[in-house]
Each structure stands twice: as C-alpha cells, then as structure tokens.
Short mmCIF file of C-alpha atoms in Angstrom, two decimals:
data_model
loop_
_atom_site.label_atom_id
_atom_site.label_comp_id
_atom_site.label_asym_id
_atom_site.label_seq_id
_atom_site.Cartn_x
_atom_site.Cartn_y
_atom_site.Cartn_z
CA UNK B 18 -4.12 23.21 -39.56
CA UNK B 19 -7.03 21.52 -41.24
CA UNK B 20 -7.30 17.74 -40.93
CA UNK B 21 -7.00 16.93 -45.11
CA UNK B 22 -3.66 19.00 -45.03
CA UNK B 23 -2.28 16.49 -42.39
CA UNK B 24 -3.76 13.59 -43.82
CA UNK B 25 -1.73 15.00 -47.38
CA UNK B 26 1.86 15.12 -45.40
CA UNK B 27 1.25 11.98 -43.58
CA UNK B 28 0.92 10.17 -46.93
CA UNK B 29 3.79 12.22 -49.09
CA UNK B 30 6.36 12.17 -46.01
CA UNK B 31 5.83 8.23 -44.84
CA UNK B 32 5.89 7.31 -49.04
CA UNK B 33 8.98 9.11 -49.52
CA UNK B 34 10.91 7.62 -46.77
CA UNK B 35 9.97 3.96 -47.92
CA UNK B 36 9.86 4.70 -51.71
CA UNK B 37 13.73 3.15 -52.11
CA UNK B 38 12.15 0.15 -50.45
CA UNK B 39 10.03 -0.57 -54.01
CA UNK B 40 13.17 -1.47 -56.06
CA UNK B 41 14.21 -4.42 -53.30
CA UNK B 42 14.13 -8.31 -54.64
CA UNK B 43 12.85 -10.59 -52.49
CA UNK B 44 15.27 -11.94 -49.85
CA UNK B 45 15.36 -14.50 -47.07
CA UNK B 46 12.28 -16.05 -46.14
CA UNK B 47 10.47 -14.27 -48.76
CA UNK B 48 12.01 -17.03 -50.96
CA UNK B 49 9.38 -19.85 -49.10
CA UNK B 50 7.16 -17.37 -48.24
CA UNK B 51 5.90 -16.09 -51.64
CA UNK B 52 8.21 -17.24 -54.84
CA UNK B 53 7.68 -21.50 -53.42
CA UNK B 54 4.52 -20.58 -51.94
CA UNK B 55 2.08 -22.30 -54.42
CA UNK B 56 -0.91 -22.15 -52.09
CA UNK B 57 -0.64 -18.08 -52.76
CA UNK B 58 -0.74 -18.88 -56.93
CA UNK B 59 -4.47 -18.29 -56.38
CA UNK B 60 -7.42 -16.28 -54.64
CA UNK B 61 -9.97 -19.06 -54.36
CA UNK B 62 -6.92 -20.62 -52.06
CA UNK B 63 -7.71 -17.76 -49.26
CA UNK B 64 -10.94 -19.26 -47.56
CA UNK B 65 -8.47 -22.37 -47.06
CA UNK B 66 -6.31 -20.28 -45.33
CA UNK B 67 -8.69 -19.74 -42.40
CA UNK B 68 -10.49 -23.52 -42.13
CA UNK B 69 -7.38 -25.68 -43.58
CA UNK B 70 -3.81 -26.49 -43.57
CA UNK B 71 -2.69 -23.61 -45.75
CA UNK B 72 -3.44 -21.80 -43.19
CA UNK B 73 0.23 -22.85 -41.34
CA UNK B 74 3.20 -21.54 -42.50
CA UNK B 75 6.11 -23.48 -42.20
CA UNK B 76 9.21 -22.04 -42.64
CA UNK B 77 10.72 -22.38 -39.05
CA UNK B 78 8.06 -24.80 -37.68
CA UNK B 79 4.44 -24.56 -37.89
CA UNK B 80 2.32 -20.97 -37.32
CA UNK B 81 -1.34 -19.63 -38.68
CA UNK B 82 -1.23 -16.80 -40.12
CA UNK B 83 -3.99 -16.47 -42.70
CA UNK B 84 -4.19 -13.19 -43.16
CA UNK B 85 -1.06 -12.38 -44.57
CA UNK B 86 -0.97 -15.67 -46.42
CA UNK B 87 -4.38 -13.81 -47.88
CA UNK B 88 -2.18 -10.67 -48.34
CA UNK B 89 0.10 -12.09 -50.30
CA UNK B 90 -2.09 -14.26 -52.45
CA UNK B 91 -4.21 -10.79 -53.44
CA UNK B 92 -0.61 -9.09 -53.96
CA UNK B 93 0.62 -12.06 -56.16
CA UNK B 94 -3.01 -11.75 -57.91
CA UNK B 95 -1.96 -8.58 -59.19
CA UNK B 96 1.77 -8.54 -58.96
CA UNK B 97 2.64 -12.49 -59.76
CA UNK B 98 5.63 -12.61 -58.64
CA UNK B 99 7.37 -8.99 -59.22
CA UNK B 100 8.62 -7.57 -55.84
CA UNK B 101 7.41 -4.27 -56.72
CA UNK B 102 3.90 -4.53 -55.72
CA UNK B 103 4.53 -6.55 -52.61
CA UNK B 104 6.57 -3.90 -51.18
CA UNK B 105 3.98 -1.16 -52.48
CA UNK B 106 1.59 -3.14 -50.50
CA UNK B 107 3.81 -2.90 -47.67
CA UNK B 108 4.56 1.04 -47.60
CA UNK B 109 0.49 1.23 -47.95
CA UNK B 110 0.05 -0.72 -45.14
CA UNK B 111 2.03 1.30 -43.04
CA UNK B 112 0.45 4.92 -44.86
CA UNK B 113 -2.96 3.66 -43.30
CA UNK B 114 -1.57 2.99 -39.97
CA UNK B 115 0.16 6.24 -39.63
CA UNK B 116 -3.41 7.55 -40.87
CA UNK B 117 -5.40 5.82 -38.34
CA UNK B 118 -2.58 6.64 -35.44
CA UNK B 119 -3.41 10.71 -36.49
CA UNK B 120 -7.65 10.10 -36.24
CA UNK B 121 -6.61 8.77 -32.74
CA UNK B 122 -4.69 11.31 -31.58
CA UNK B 123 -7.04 13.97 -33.01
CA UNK B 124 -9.70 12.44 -31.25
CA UNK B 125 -8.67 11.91 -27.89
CA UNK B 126 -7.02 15.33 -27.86
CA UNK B 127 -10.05 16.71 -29.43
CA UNK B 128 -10.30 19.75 -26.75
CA UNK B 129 -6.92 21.02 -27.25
CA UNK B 130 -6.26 23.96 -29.35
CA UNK B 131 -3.29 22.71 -32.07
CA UNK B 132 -4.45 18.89 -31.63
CA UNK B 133 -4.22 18.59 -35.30
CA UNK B 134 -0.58 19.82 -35.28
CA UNK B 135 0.12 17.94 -32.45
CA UNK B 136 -1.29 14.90 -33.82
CA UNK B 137 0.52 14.78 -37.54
CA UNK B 138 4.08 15.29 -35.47
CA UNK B 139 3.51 12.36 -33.45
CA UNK B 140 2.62 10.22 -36.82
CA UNK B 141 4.90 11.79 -38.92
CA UNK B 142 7.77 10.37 -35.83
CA UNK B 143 5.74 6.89 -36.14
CA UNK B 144 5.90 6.97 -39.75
CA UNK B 145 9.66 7.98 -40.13
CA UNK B 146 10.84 5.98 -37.18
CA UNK B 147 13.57 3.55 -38.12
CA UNK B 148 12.15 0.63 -35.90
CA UNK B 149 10.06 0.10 -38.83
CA UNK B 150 11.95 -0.26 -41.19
CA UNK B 151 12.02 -4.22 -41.21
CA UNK B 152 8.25 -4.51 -41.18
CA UNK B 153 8.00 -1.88 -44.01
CA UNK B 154 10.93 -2.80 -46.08
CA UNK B 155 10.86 -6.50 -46.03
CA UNK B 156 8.11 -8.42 -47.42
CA UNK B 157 7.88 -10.94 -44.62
CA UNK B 158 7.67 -8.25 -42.17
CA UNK B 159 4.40 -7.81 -43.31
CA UNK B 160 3.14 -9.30 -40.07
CA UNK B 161 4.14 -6.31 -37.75
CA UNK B 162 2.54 -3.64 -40.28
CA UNK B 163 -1.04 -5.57 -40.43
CA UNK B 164 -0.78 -6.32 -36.93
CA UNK B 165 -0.42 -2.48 -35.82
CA UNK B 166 -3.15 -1.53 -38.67
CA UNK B 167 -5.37 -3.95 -37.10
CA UNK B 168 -4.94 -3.22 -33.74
CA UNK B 169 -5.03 1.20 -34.90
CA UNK B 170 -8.26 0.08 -36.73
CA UNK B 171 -9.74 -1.11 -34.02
CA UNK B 172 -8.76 0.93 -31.36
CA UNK B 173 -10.32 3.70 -33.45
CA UNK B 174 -13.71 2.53 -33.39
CA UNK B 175 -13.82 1.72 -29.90
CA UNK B 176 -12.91 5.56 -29.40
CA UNK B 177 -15.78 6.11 -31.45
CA UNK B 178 -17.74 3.59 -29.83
CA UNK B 179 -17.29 4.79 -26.19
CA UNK B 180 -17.94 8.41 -27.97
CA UNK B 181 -21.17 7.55 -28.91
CA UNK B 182 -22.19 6.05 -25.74
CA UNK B 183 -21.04 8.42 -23.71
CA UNK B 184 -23.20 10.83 -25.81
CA UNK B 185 -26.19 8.63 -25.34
CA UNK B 186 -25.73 8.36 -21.83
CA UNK B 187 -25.86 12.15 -21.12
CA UNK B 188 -28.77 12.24 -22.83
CA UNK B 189 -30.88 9.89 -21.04
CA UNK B 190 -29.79 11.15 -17.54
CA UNK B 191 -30.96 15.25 -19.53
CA UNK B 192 -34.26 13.16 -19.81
CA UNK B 193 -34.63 11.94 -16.40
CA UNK B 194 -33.87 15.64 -15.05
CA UNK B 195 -36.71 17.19 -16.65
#
C-alpha cells in the first residue's frame, strides 16, 4: 500500500470521526479561556506570551502556557470569536499527529514487508480512539493535542537524526577498512 494512499485515509477517517465536533459552542473554561481572554484579541500580543505575564493563565491558579495562548490568538485572528474554526484547529491538530505517528511507525518498521499497512492501522486506532475525544472536541483540550504533536514532531526527527548518523558512521568505519 503506497504511503500517499495512507496518508489520504488517515486524514478522511480521523476528520470524519471529529467533524460533529465543528458545530460545538464554546463551554466551560473556554468561556475565560478565549471569549474573556482579551490578551488573545491580537497577534502582536503572542511574543508577550513567552517573556510576560500573558503568558499565565489563570483560570484555576496560575500556569504558562504560551503556546496555546498563541494558538488561540492566531485562531481568534481568523475566526474572532466563532467556535467553528477553533475546533477546526483542533481536529487539524490531531490529523497531523496521527500523520506524524504513521512516518514513525513506517520508519522504524522500515524492513518489514506490509509496514505501511501495519502502520496506518495503528494510527487509524490512535486517531479513532475515544480517549481523545476531550482534547479533540473541546477547545481547552487543546493542550493534550499540541503536546502529543510536539512531542510526534520531535520524536520524528530524532529517528531521522540517529538515521543519518548511523549512515555516516558506517561510512567512515568502510573508509578506515580500505
């Protein structure tokens, strides 16, 4: 099964499951943490996020979390304040993860025969699995999803990274054989 076909069914299966997710409202905490959120009104607030108080979100107590406050500011950019594209942001989110988790899989079981096959069933059960369904669904979930993409993202390139050098080690120690 060729790679693009996978990459196709990861993106049609995970956006169907979530699609009823883009006619939600905002609920609970996505009350304070995007429609009374004014440091999200604008982008030139995001840099603030990393270096000054934005940066804390204080719903129940005090945590950082610029990124997502960044998230949501480029969302509300776009979106102002319609729930729509927040949760479209949300179920795209999760699409790249689920995309990232099949690269993985494809490349560390790069010497087996049906790897590819292999690889879209174990994101398709990643996609589809209900313990995402907060982090998906919910805007303030948002966390979870970034936090997986993140950590997918960069799991990938040290794959790639440990690829390379093994590559370059094999052939220096050719070179000192001849």
């Amino acid at each position: 099964m060729k790679s693009v076909y996978c990459y196709l069914t990861i993106i049609l299966v995970t956006f169907l499951v979530y699609y009823n997710s883009l006619s939600n409202e905002f609920v609970f905490d996505d009350e304070s943490v995007i429609q009374n959120n004014q440091s999200i009104t604008s982008l030139e607030n995001i840099p603030k996020f990393f270096t000054a108080e934005d940066g804390f979100h204080k719903v129940i107590g005090r945590y950082y979390r610029p990124v997502v406050s960044s998230s949501y500011a480029i969302d509300y950019y776009f979106w102002g304040l319609t729930p729509y594209g927040f949760h479209l942001t949300n179920i795209i989110i999760h699409i790249v993860s689920c995309l990232l988790l099949f690269k993985i899989l494809s490349l560390l079981f790069w010497r087996y025969k049906y790897r590819n096959l292999f690889s879209l069933l174990s994101s398709l059960i990643f996609a589809v699995h209900p313990v995402h369904t907060e982090a998906v669904s919910w805007i303030s979930g948002r966390t979870d999803s970034l936090v997986t993409m993140f950590f997918f993202a960069s799991f990938l390139l040290y794959i790639e990274y440990t690829k390379e050098m093994r590559f370059e080690s094999k052939e220096n120690s050719l070179q000192t054989v001849k």
